[in-house]
C-alpha cells in the first residue's frame, strides 16, 4: 500500500495553497516558514497492491503522516504574518457584567484588536446546535465559569494572554443554580429568561431544530423532558415478587481528546474568510458561524484540518467564530490554540446525572416493570441536551424485554458547565444505573446475574419501550454468553519468582501492597445504543465520487465533508470505493464545505451514513461507466446488454467472471463524476407524552466482563482484565473495529474509577481543569482488553454493518462497578468510585 | 534572545525568542517542526516528548534557553536516528555487530543532516512510502510497527509515544509487558485503549530481535 500523492497521480488534493513555502529555518523572525499557509490538508492517496476492499484490515492512509509528525493538526496551522487570538473567560459562574474596560489591553504594544459583545458585527449574536441560546461573547451576564467575555488578537500568544489579563470586568455576583432542587425552587433565578426556543422548527439536515424540542417542560430551567410510557407499570408492579430500588449518581466526564481546540482563520480578498479547523461536522459549524459574521455561507470556506480526537466534544463550536471575528476585524490571519486548562472550559462535557430506578421481577426471574426518573444536568446552555434526553429515556430500560415501563428523563439548565455530546450520549448514564439494578434484582431473585440478564434479554423482533420493533439481529444473550465463556485471568497474577510485581497490584509502583488486603471481583454488564441521528432528524450524507484514468490506471477520488477524527473513516471510505469500483488506487480529498454535508462524526454513524453515501455514489458512477462501456463496446459482446456487470481489478466483468473490457479503455479520456446525497430509513419523533415512536434507525450492543482487584484497606482498584463482546454487523475493517472497541472500553474504565470534573456546589466553579487533577487512564491503569467480534448482518444497513464506536463505552463502566461490588460487597451507587467510597471515609 | 541548538542533526537558530518560551513552542512555531504535540503544555501527557542530549523530556517543560548548544531529537528525526543506529549495529562504527540490535546512540548527532523541510509537511508527505514493507520507506521500525499494529487513531499522542518507545527499546530491547507499560506510563492516549500500542511495541521489539539475529 502506498501513501502519498505520488508520481502518476494527478489528484494531489485541492487545499495545498502555498503549503510548500519552506525555506530553511532562520528567517527574519527565526521562522522557517516564510510564505503562504502551512499545514493545509491535501488529499490522501492510497494504492493497494491487494484488493484492499471491505472486510480487510487495510492500514490507515494517513498513518505514515501521523507517525512522522507531518500530519497537520489544527494546532499546527501557520500563516505568514499571522496573529494569535486569546479568549478572556469569566472567573465566576453566575454574575451580572457591570462593566468591561478594554483600554489597557488595547494600549498594550503588539495588540491588534480587542472585541466584546458590543463589537459583534450583526444582530445574530447567539448560536447553538439545537437551541440558539449561546452568546458568541457574554452580554450583560455570565451563566457559567469560563464563559467567553472578550477576545484579543496580538502578535505573540503571550502578548495576547497578558493583554486579556488587563481587561477589567466588573461582575456583580448572582445566586447559582446547581441541581434540580435549586433550579426548580420557588423564586429560582432563571438561567434563560423569556425562552422562545419552544417549539423548534421542522428538523432539517443542518438547520435549526434538528432534534424536535417540545414545549412540555414544567419549568423554564428544564431544557427538555421526554417521558416513555408503555403498558401499565403500576399494575405490573403488583405482579412482582421482588422489587428493587436505587438512586444512582453519574459524575461529569470530559472527552479529554488530546488535540486542543484550535484553528486558523484567514481573511479573504472577497471579504470572506477561510477557516481551517478541527470539528466533527463542518456544515453544522458553517450554519452557526456565517450568520454571526454577516457573511453568506459560500464566503465562509471551511476545511477540516487534522483532528486530535473528538468523542463528542467538537460537536459544538469552540474558537471558530472568535478566530473569524478577529481575522475579519484585523485583516490578518488569526490562529487560536487552547491550552489544556482552557480546553476544559472550551467544550461541553458528558451530562452528570441522578437516576432513580425501580425494577420488579417474578419469582422465576422475569422482569415485570421498570420505573425510572433520569435527571441530566445540562449546565448553562442547551448544546445537545434535548437529544441526550431522548436517548436516556428511550434506551433507559436497556437491552431487555419489559412490557410495562414508565420513564421520565429531563435535562436542566443550571450554572454548571454546559454539557452535551460525549460518546454514548445519554445511553451511558442510563446503562450505569439499569445494570446496577439488574445485579441487585438478580441477587434478590437468587439468580446468577448473567443468567438473569440472558433470561430477560431482547432479541430480534422484541419491542422497545417506545413501541419500536427491533427488526435486525439483537444478540444480547449471545454476547453475554461469549464474554462469560472467555477464560479468566489467573489468580494472584502479581506473584512472580522474584516476589510480588507491584506493577500488577492496586497502587502499582507506589508499592502500597504486596497482596495483603487484596480481593478479586468479577462483574458483567451489557448495553444498547442507537446508531445515527434519531427522532425524525433528516440524517443524510453526501459523497462525490470520480473515476478516471491517471497514469494508465483507472483511479477513484472520493470527496466528502466527513470529519476524520481518528476513527478511521478515511480508511473504510477507500475500501468501499475499491470494493464498488474495482480500482486499487483511491484518493480521499480533504473534507471541506465545497461538497455537501456529511452530517456529524457522531452517534457511531459515519461508516453507516457517509459510508452508505459513498457506496451509493460509487454505484451511480458504476452505472455511468457501464453505460460508457455499452456505447463503446456493447456490440462486441452480448453480455454487455444482458448480464449483471461488475467492476473488478480494473476491469468490467460479468457475474460469471468473464472479462469484458479494461476500465482504462472504457473510460478513455473521460472522467465520470457523481455527487449524491444518501439517507438511511427515516425515523419518527417520540410522542411528547408517551414517548412512543420509531425513533431510532439502528441499535448496537456490547457486553463486558470486568475482573478487578481491590486493595480494601486503601480503597485502590486495579482492573486486571476488561473483556468485550460486540456485534458489529459487518466489520469493514476488523483492525479499526477492534481499536474502536478497545478505546471505548477504556473511556468507560476511566469513568468507573477516576474521571470526574469536580464542580464546587457552592460556587459552580470547576475545581480540576488540568490533566494533573482530572485523571484519564494511563497505559499502567489499563488492563488487557480481549475482544470478541460478532458479525450478524443488519439487512437494512450498507453491507450489513452496525455502528461500533459507542456501544463499548456503555457497558464498560457498569461492568467495572459490578466487579468492585463483587469484590467488596459494597453498594456503590455512584461513579466514578474513589478510594474513600471503598474505605468508608467519604 | 537568540537560541542555537541542534535538532535532528541540523544546527538551528531562533531569533527574538521571548525568555518564557518553551522548547516545544520554539520547535513548533519558530522552527517549523510541529511534530511534537501540544496536548497539555503542563508535563502531564507526554505528547511533546523529545530527546534532549539523548534523554526523553517533555519539551513543554523545557525553557527554550535550556536547549542552548544541545542536541534535540524529535519525531521528525526518528527515522534518521534509527537508520544511524542500524548502521552502527552493522559495524559501521568499527565496533562490529551488536547482539541486541539496539546499540545506544543516545540521540547523538547524526552525520547526515537531511533535516525536515520545515513547514513543508504536506509536500514531503507526497513522497510515496510503502507502508507495508516492514521497516522500509524511510520509517523507523517503531514508526512502522505503530502503523502495522493499528496503534494510530487520531495520532495526537503518537509522536511522543514513538520517541518514548524508541528510547525504551534502545535501552531494553526485550521488554516485558510490564516494562513497556512502565516506560510509556507518562504518555496519555485517549483513542486506542493502549492495547494496540502494546502490540506495536512488542512488534517492533520482535522485528528488532529478528534483524539482530540475521
Coordinates of N, CA and C in Angstrom, one line a residue, chain A residues 178-180 248-254 348-355 374-379 385 388 392 410-412 414 416-420 422 426 428-430 432 751 755-759 830-832:
Chain A
X178 N -27.5 24.9 40.8 CA -26.6 23.9 40.6 C -27.2 22.5 40.5
X179 N -28.5 22.3 40.8 CA -29.0 21.0 40.8 C -30.6 21.1 40.6
X180 N -31.3 20.0 40.6 CA -32.7 20.1 40.3 C -33.4 20.9 41.4
X248 N -28.9 6.5 41.8 CA -27.6 6.4 41.3 C -27.1 7.8 40.8
X249 N -25.8 8.0 41.0 CA -25.2 9.3 40.6 C -24.1 9.1 39.6
X250 N -24.1 9.8 38.6 CA -23.1 9.7 37.5 C -22.4 11.0 37.4
X251 N -21.1 11.0 37.6 CA -20.3 12.2 37.6 C -20.1 12.8 36.2
X252 N -19.5 14.0 36.2 CA -19.3 14.7 34.9 C -18.0 14.3 34.3
X253 N -18.1 13.7 33.1 CA -17.0 13.2 32.4 C -16.5 14.1 31.3
X254 N -15.2 14.2 31.1 CA -14.7 15.0 30.0 C -14.2 14.2 28.8
X348 N -18.2 21.3 25.8 CA -19.2 20.7 26.7 C -18.7 19.4 27.2
X349 N -19.3 18.9 28.3 CA -18.9 17.6 28.9 C -20.0 16.6 28.8
X350 N -19.8 15.4 29.4 CA -20.9 14.5 29.5 C -21.8 14.9 30.6
X351 N -23.1 14.8 30.4 CA -24.0 15.2 31.4 C -23.9 14.4 32.7
X352 N -23.6 15.0 33.8 CA -23.8 14.3 35.1 C -25.2 14.0 35.3
X353 N -25.5 12.9 36.0 CA -26.9 12.5 36.1 C -27.3 12.0 37.5
X354 N -28.5 12.2 37.9 CA -29.1 11.5 39.0 C -30.2 10.6 38.4
X355 N -30.1 9.3 38.8 CA -31.0 8.3 38.2 C -31.7 7.5 39.3
X374 N -34.8 10.1 35.3 CA -33.4 10.4 35.0 C -33.2 12.0 34.9
X375 N -32.4 12.5 35.7 CA -32.2 14.0 35.7 C -30.8 14.3 35.2
X376 N -30.7 14.9 34.1 CA -29.4 15.2 33.5 C -29.1 16.7 33.7
X377 N -27.9 17.0 34.1 CA -27.6 18.4 34.3 C -26.9 18.9 33.0
X378 N -27.7 19.8 32.3 CA -27.3 20.3 31.0 C -26.4 21.5 31.2
X379 N -26.3 22.1 32.4 CA -25.5 23.3 32.5 C -26.1 24.5 31.9
X385 N -28.5 18.9 24.7 CA -29.3 18.3 25.8 C -30.6 17.6 25.3
X388 N -29.9 14.2 24.0 CA -29.4 13.4 25.1 C -30.5 12.8 26.0
X392 N -31.5 9.0 26.6 CA -31.5 8.4 28.0 C -32.9 7.8 28.3
X410 N -35.3 14.3 32.1 CA -35.2 15.7 31.9 C -33.8 16.2 31.9
X411 N -33.5 17.3 31.2 CA -32.2 18.0 31.3 C -32.5 19.3 31.9
X412 N -31.6 19.7 32.8 CA -31.7 21.0 33.5 C -30.9 22.1 32.8
X414 N -28.6 24.9 34.4 CA -28.0 25.3 35.7 C -26.8 26.2 35.4
X416 N -23.9 25.2 36.1 CA -22.7 24.4 36.0 C -22.2 24.4 34.5
X417 N -21.0 23.9 34.3 CA -20.5 23.9 32.9 C -21.5 23.2 31.9
X418 N -21.6 23.8 30.7 CA -22.6 23.2 29.8 C -22.2 21.8 29.4
X419 N -23.2 21.0 29.3 CA -23.0 19.6 28.9 C -23.7 19.2 27.6
X420 N -23.1 18.3 26.9 CA -23.7 17.9 25.6 C -23.3 16.6 25.2
X422 N -21.2 13.4 24.3 CA -20.0 12.6 24.5 C -20.4 11.2 24.2
X426 N -26.1 9.9 26.6 CA -27.4 9.7 27.3 C -27.6 8.2 27.6
X428 N -25.2 6.1 28.1 CA -24.1 5.7 29.0 C -24.6 5.9 30.5
X429 N -25.2 7.0 30.8 CA -25.7 7.3 32.2 C -26.8 6.2 32.5
X430 N -27.7 6.0 31.6 CA -28.8 5.0 31.9 C -28.2 3.6 32.1
X432 N -25.4 2.7 33.2 CA -24.7 2.5 34.6 C -25.8 2.2 35.6
X751 N -14.2 6.3 33.5 CA -15.4 6.8 34.2 C -15.7 6.0 35.4
X755 N -12.3 9.3 36.4 CA -12.6 10.5 35.7 C -13.8 11.3 36.2
X756 N -13.6 12.5 36.7 CA -14.7 13.3 37.0 C -14.3 14.8 37.1
X757 N -15.1 15.6 36.4 CA -14.9 17.1 36.6 C -15.6 17.4 37.9
X758 N -14.9 18.0 38.8 CA -15.5 18.4 40.1 C -15.9 19.8 40.0
X759 N -17.2 20.1 40.3 CA -17.7 21.4 40.3 C -18.1 21.7 41.7
X830 N -22.6 5.3 43.0 CA -22.1 6.4 42.2 C -20.9 6.0 41.4
X831 N -20.7 6.7 40.3 CA -19.4 6.6 39.5 C -18.9 7.9 39.2
X832 N -17.6 8.2 39.2 CA -16.6 7.2 39.4 C -16.4 6.8 40.9

